[in-house]
mmCIF file of C-alpha atoms in Angstrom:
data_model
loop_
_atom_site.group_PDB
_atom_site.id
_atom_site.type_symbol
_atom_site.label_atom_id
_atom_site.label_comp_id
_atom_site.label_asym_id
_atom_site.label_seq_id
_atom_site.Cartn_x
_atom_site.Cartn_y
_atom_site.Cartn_z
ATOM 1 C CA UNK A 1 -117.263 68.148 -144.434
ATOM 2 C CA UNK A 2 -120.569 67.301 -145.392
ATOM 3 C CA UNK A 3 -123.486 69.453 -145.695
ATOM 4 C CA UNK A 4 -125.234 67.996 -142.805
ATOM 5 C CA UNK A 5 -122.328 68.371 -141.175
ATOM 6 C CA UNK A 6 -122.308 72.190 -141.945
ATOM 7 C CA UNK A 7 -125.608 73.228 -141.449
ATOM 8 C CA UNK A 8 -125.263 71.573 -137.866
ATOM 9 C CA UNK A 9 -121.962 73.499 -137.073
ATOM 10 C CA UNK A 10 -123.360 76.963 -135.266
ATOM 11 C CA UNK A 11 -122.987 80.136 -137.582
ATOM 12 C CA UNK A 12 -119.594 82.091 -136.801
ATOM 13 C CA UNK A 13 -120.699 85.953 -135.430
ATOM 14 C CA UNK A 14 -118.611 88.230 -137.417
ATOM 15 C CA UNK A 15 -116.651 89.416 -134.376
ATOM 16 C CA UNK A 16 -115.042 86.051 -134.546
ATOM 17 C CA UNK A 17 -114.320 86.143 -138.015
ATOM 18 C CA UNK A 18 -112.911 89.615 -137.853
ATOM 19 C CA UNK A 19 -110.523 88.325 -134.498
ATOM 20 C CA UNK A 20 -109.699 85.387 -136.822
ATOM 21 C CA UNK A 21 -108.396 86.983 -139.723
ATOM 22 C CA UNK A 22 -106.476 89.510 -137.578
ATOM 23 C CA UNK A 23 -104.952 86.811 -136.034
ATOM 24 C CA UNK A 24 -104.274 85.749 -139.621
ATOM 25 C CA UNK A 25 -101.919 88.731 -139.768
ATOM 26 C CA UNK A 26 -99.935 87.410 -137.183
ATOM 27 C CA UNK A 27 -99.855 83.623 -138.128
ATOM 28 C CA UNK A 28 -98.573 84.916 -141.582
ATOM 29 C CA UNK A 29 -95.554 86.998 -139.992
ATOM 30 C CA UNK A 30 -94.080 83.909 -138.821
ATOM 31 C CA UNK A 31 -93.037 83.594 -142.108
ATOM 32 C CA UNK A 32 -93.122 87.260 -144.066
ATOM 33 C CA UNK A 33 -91.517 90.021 -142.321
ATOM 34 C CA UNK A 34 -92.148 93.548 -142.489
ATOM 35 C CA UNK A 35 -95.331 93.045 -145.301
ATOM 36 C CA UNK A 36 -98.625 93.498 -143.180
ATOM 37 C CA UNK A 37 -99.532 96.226 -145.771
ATOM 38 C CA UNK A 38 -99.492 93.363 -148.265
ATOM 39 C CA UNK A 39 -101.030 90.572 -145.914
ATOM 40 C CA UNK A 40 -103.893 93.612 -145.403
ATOM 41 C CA UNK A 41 -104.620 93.917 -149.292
ATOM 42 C CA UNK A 42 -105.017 89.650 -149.599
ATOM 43 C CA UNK A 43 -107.371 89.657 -147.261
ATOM 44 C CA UNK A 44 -109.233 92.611 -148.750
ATOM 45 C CA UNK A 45 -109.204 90.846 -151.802
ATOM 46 C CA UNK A 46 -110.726 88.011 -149.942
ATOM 47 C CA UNK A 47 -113.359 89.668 -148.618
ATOM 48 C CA UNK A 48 -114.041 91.391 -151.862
ATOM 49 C CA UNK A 49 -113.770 88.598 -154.035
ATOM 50 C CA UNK A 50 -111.174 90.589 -155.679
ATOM 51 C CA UNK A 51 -107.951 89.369 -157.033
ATOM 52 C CA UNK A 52 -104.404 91.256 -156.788
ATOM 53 C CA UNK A 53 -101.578 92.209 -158.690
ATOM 54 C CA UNK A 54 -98.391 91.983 -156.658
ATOM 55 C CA UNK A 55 -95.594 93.542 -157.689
ATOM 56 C CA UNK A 56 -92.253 93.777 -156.499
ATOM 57 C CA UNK A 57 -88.588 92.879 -157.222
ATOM 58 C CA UNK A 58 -87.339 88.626 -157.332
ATOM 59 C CA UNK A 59 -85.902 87.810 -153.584
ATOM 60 C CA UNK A 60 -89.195 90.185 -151.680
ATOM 61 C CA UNK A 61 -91.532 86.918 -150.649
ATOM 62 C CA UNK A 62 -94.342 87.000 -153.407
ATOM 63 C CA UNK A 63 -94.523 83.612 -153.266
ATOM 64 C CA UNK A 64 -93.732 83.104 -149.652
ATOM 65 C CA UNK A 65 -96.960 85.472 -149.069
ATOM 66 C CA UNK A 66 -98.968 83.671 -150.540
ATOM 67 C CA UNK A 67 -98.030 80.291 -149.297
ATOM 68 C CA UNK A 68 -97.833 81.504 -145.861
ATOM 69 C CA UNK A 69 -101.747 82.756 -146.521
ATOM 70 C CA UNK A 70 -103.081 79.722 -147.517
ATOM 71 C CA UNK A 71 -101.457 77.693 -145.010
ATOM 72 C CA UNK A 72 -102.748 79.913 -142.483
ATOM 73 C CA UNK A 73 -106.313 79.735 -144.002
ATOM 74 C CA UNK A 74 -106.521 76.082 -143.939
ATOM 75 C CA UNK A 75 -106.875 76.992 -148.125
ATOM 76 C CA UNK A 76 -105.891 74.983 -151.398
ATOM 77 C CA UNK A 77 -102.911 76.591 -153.280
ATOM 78 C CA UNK A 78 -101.565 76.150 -156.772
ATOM 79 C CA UNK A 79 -98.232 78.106 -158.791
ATOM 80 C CA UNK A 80 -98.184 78.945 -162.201
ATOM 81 C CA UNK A 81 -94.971 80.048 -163.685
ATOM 82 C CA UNK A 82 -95.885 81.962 -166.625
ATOM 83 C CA UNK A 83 -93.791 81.441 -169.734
ATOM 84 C CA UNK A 84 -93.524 82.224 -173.306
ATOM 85 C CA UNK A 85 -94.780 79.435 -174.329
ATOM 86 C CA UNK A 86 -97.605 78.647 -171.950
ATOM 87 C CA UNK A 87 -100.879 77.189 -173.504
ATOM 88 C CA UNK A 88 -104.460 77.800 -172.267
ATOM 89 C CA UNK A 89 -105.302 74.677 -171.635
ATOM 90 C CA UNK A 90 -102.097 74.818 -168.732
ATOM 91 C CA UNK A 91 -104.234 77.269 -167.239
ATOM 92 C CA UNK A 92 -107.516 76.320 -167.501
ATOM 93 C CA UNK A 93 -107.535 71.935 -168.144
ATOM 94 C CA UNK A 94 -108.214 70.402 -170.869
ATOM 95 C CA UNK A 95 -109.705 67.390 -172.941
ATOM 96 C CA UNK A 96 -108.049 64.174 -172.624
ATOM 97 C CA UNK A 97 -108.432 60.549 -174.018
ATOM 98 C CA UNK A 98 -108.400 57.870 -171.625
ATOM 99 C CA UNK A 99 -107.138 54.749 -174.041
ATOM 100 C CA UNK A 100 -108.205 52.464 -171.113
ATOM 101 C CA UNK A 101 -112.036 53.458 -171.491
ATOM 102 C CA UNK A 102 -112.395 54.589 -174.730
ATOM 103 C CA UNK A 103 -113.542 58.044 -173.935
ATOM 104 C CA UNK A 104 -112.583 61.545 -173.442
ATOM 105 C CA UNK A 105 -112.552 63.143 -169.974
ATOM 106 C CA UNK A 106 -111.652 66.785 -168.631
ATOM 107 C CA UNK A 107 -108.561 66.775 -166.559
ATOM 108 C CA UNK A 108 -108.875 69.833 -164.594
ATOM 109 C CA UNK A 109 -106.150 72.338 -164.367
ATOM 110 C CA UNK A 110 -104.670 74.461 -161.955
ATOM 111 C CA UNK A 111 -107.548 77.032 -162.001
ATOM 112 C CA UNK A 112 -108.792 75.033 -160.133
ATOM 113 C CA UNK A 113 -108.360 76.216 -156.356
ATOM 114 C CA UNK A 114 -108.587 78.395 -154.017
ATOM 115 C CA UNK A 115 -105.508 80.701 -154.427
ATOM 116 C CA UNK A 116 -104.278 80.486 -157.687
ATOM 117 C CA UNK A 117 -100.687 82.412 -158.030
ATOM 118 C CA UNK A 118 -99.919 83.387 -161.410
ATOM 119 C CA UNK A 119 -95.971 84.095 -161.325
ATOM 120 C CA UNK A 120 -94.599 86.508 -163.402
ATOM 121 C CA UNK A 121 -97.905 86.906 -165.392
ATOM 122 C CA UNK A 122 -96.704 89.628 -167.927
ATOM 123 C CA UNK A 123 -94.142 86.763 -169.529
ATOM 124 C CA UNK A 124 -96.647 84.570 -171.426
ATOM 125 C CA UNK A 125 -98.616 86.087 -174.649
ATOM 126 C CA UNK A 126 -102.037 87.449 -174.656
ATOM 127 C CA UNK A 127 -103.690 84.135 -176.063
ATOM 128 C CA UNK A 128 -102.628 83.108 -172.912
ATOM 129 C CA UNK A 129 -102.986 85.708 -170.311
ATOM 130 C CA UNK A 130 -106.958 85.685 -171.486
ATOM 131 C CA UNK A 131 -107.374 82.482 -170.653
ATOM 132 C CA UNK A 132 -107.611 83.983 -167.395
ATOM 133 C CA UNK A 133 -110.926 86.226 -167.959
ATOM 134 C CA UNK A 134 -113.519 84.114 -167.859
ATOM 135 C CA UNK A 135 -112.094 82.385 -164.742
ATOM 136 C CA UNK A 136 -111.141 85.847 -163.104
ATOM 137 C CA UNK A 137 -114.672 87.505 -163.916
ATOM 138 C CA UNK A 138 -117.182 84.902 -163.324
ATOM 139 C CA UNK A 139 -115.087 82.062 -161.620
ATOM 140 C CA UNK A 140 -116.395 79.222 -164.593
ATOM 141 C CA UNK A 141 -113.996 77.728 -167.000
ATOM 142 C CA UNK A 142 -115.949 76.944 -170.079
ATOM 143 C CA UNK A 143 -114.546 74.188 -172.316
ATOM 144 C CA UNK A 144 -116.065 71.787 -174.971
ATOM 145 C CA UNK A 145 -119.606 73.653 -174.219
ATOM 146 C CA UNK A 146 -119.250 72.955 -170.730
ATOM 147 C CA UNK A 147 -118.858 75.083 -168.016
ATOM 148 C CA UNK A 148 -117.464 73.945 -164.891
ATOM 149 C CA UNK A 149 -117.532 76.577 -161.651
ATOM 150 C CA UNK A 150 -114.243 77.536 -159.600
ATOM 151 C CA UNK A 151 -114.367 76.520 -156.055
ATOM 152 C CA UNK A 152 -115.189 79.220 -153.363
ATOM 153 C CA UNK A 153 -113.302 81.548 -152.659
ATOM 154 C CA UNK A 154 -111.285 81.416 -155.526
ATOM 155 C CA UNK A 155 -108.967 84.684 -156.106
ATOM 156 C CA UNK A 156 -105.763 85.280 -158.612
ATOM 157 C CA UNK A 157 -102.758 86.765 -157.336
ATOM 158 C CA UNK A 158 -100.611 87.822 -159.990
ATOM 159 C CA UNK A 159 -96.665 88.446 -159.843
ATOM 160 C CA UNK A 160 -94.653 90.723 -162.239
ATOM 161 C CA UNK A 161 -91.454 92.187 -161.803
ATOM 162 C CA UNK A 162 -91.694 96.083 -162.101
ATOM 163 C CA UNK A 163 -87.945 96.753 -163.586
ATOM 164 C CA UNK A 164 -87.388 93.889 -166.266
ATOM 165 C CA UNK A 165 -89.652 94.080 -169.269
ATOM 166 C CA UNK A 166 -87.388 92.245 -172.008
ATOM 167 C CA UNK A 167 -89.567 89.577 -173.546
ATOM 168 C CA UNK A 168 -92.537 90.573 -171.378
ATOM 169 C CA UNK A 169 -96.198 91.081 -172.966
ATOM 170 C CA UNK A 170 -97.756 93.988 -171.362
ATOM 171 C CA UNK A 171 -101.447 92.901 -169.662
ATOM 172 C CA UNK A 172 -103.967 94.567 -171.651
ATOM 173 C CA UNK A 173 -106.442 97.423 -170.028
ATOM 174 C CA UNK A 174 -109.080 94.666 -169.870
ATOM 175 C CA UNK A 175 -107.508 92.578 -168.100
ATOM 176 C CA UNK A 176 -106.083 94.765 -165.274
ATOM 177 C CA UNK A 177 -109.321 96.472 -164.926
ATOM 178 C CA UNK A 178 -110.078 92.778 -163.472
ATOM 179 C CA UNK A 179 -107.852 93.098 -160.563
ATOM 180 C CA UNK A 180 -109.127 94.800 -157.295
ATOM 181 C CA UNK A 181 -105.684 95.806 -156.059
ATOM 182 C CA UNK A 182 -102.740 96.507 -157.063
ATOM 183 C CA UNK A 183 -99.927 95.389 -154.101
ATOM 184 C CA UNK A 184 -96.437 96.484 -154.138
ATOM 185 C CA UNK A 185 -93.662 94.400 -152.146
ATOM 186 C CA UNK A 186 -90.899 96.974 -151.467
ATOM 187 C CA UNK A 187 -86.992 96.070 -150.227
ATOM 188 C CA UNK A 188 -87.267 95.404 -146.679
ATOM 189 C CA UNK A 189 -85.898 98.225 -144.292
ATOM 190 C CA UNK A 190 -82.775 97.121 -142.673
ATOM 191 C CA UNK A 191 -84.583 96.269 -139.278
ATOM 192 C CA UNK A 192 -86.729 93.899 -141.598
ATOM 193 C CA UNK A 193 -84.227 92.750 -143.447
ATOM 194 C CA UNK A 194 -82.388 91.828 -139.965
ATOM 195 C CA UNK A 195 -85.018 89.694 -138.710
ATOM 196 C CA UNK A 196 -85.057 87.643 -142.336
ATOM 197 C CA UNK A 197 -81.381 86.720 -141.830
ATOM 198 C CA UNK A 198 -81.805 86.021 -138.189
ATOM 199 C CA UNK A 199 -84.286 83.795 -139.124
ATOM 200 C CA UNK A 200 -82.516 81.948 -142.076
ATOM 201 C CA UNK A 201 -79.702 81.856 -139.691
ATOM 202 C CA UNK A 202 -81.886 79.800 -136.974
ATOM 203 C CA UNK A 203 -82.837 77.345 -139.587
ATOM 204 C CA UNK A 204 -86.281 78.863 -141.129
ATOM 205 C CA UNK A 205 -86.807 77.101 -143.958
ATOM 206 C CA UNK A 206 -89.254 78.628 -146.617
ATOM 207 C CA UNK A 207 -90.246 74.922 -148.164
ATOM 208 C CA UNK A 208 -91.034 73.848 -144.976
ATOM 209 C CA UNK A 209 -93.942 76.216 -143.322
ATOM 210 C CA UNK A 210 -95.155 73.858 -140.683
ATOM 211 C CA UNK A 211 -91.344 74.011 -138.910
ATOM 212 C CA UNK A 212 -91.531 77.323 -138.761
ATOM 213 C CA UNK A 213 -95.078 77.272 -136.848
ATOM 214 C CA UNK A 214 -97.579 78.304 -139.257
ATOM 215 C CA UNK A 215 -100.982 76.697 -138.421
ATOM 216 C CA UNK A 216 -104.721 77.463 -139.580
ATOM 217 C CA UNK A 217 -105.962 80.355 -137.527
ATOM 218 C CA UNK A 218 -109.216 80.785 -140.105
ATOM 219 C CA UNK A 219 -110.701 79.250 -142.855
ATOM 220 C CA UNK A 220 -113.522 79.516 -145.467
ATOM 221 C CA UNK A 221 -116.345 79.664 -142.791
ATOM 222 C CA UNK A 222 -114.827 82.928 -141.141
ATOM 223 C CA UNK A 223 -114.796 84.312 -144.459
ATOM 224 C CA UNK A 224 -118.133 83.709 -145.203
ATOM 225 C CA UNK A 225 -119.017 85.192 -141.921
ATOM 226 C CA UNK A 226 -116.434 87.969 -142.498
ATOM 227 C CA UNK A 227 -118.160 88.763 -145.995
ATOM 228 C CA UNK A 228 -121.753 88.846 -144.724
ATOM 229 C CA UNK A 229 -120.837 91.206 -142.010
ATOM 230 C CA UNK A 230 -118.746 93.267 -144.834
ATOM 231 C CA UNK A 231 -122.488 93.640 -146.654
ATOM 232 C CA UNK A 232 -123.847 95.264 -143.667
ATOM 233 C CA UNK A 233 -121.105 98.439 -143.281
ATOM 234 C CA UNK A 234 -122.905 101.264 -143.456
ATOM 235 C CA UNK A 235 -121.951 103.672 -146.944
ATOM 236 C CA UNK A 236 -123.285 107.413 -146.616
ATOM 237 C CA UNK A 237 -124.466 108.920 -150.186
ATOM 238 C CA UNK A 238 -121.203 111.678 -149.623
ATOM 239 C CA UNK A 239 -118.959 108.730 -149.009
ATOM 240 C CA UNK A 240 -120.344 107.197 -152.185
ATOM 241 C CA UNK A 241 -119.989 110.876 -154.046
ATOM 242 C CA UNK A 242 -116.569 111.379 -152.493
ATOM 243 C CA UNK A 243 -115.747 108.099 -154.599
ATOM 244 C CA UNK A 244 -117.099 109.127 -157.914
ATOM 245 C CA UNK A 245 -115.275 112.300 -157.564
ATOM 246 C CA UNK A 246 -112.621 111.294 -157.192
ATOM 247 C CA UNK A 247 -112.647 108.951 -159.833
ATOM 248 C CA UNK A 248 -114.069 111.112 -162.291
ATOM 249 C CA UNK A 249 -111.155 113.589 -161.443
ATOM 250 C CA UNK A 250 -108.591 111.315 -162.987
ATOM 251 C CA UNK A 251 -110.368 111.436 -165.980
ATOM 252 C CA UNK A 252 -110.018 114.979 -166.622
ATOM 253 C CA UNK A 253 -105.938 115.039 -166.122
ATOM 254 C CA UNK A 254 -103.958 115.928 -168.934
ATOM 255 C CA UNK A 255 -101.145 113.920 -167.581
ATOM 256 C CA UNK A 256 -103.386 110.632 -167.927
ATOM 257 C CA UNK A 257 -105.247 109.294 -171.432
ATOM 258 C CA UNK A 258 -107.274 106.893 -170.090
ATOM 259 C CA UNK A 259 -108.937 107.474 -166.567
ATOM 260 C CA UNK A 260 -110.520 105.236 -163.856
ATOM 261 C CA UNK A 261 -113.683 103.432 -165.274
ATOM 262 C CA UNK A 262 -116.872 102.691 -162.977
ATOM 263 C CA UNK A 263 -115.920 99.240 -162.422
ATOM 264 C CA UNK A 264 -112.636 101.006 -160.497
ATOM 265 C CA UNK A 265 -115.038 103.059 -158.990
ATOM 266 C CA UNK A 266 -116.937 100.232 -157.488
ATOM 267 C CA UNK A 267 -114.029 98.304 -156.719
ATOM 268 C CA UNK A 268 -112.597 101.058 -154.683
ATOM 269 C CA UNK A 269 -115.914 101.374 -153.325
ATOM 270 C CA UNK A 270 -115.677 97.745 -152.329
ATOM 271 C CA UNK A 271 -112.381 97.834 -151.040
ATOM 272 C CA UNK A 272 -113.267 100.595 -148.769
ATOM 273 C CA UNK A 273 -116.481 98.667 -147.049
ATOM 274 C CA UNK A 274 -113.990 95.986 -146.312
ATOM 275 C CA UNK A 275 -111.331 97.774 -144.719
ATOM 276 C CA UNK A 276 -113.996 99.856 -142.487
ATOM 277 C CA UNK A 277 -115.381 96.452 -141.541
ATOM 278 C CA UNK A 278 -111.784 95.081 -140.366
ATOM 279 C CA UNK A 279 -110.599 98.169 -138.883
ATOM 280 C CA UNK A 280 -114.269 97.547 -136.681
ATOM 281 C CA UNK A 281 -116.174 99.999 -137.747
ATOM 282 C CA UNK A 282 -119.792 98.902 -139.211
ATOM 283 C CA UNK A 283 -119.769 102.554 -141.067
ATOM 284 C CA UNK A 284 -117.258 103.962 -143.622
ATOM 285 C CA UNK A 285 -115.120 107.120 -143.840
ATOM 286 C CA UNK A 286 -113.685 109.732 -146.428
ATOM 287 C CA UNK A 287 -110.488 108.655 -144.889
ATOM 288 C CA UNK A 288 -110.742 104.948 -145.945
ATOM 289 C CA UNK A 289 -111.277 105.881 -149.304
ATOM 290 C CA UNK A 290 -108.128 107.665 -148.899
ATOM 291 C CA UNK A 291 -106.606 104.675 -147.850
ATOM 292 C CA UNK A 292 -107.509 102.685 -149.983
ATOM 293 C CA UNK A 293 -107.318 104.855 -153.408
ATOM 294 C CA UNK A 294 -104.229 104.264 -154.471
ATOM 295 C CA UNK A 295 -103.659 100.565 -154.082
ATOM 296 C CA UNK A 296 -107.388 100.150 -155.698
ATOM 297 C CA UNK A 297 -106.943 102.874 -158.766
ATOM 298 C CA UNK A 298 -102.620 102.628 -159.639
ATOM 299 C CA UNK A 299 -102.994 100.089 -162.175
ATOM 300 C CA UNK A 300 -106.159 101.819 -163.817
ATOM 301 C CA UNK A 301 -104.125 104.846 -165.440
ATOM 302 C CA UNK A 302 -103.208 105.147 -168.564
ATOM 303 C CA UNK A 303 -100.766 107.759 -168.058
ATOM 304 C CA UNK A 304 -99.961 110.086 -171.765
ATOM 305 C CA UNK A 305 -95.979 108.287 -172.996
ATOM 306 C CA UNK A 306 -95.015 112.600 -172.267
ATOM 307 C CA UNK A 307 -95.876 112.635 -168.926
ATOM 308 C CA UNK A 308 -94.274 109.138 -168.078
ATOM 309 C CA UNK A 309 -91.200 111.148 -169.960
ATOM 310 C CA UNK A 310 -91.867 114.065 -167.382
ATOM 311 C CA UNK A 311 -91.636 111.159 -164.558
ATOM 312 C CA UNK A 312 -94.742 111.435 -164.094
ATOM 313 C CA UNK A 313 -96.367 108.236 -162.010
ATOM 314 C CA UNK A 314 -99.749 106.689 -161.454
ATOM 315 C CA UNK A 315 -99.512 107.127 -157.716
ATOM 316 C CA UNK A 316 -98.386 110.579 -157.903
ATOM 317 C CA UNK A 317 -101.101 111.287 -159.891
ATOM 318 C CA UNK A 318 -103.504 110.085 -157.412
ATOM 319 C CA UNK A 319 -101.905 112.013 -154.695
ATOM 320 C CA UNK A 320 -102.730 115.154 -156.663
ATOM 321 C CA UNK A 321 -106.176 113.603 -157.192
ATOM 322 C CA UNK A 322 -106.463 112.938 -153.269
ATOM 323 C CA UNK A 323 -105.658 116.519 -152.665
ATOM 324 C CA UNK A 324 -107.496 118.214 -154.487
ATOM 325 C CA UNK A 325 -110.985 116.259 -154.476
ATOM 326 C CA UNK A 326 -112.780 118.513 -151.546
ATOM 327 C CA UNK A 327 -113.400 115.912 -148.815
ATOM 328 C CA UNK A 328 -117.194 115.740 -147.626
ATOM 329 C CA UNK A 329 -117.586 116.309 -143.574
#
């Protein structure tokens, strides 16, 4: 579309881009069943600009999920399968020599997109894995002394597999701190798991999305919409406080060595104007912090090796947090 094309097309209110990406919800359960808790975080992470760790088992639909979003954003999609032996420039692109015209040329890689899924992240060394920062924190890849900007919205979604950690390299504080969420994909109840095999049974075919009825139900201009009207919630100074407390709290644990840092803080703080906005409120609540605490802080703990001993657990931790943090009225 071109930009004359754009400015002519009338400006989306954000009461159609929040219908929209509820809708989205829907169009995405035609393929994932039994996830919307997941579907949510995405698309607070799109409204954010955050990206998400997802983590969960082999056989739960990571990679469904995400192909199912994108198809039902009308977005561009690209899979990495992180290995051992992954280079940067398989992330990021890279300089090539064209022997045809004599000269060297960039040859984009698959960075470059809207949803980029990095499978099984934690299996490829740190050289690696950092070729990731630059892109993750200010959406640029920066090569030869050029830099060369990510389309919009551009957002990671990162896999790992939360029992097997044989030949894994574990992502370093710096990097996590650069996700918004952190998504879990649980086993499917049995109900849900009934409804997968009843599908598979009918024919539903996970290659094939369009069969199974997936369509575009929003796209980038709803979240542009969606994201201005996200700017305009409403975020009371003991709403704000009740977020620093609480954050500040896990640093004082003796359970954890390394707390939440202010850039969790404002990422929770983030999280939480979103999900007021979509739940259509134009104000936020102590309780949406609530809701949103422990998918926005789990992966920011750096729990003491004794407590993890004790079975101690990031999210239990931030239940204790939740409950004792006095909540403002």
């Amino acid at each position: 579309m071109s930009s004359t094309e754009q400015a002519a097309r009338p400006q989306l209110s954000a009461t159609e881009a929040r219908d929209a990406l509820i809708a989205l919800r829907a169009e995405v359960g035609k393929a994932v069943v039994g996830n919307d808790a997941a579907v949510t975080g995405l698309i607070l992470a799109l409204l954010c600009r955050g990206h998400v760790l997802l983590e969960g088992v082999p056989g739960t639909a990571k990679t469904l999920l995400v192909r199912a979003l994108a198809a039902a954003l009308d977005l561009k999609t690209k899979r990495i399968q992180f290995t051992p032996d992954l280079m940067p420039g398989d992330v990021t692109g890279s300089i090539v020599y064209d022997a045809h015209s004599g000269e060297f040329s960039f040859r984009e890689g698959p960075v470059f997109t809207n949803l980029l899924l990095a499978d099984e992240i934690n299996r490829t060394p740190p050289k690696t894995q950092s070729s990731l920062l630059e892109a993750m924190e200010e959406r640029q890849v920066s090569l030869d002394g050029t830099t060369r900007p990510l389309p919009d919205p551009f957002i990671v979604i990162a896999t790992q597999n939360p029992v097997e950690y044989e030949g894994t390299y574990p992502l370093p504080e710096a990097q996590l701190d650069r996700f918004l969420l952190k998504l879990t994909m649980p086993i499917p109840s049995r109900e849900d798991e009934f409804g997968i095999l009843v599908r598979h049974a009918q024919g539903f075919d996970p290659r094939d999305l369009a069969a199974a009825g997936l369509k575009p139900v929003a796209g980038a201009e709803h979240l542009a919409a969606a994201r201005q009207a996200v700017a305009g919630v409403t975020l009371r100074p003991e709403v704000i406080g009740y977020v620093v407390d609480v954050c500040r709290a896990t640093r004082a644990l003796p359970s954890v060595r390394i707390g939440v840092s202010p850039r969790g803080a404002t990422a929770l703080l983030a999280a939480t104007r979103a999900w007021a906005w979509l739940a259509g409120r134009d104000y936020a609540t102590p309780d949406d912090v609530k809701a949103l605490a422990r998918p926005s802080l789990r992966h920011r703990l750096d729990l003491r090796p004794e407590a993890e001993l004790e079975g101690a657990t990031a999210d239990g931790v931030l239940d204790r947090v939740l409950a004792s943090v006095p909540v403002p009225r």
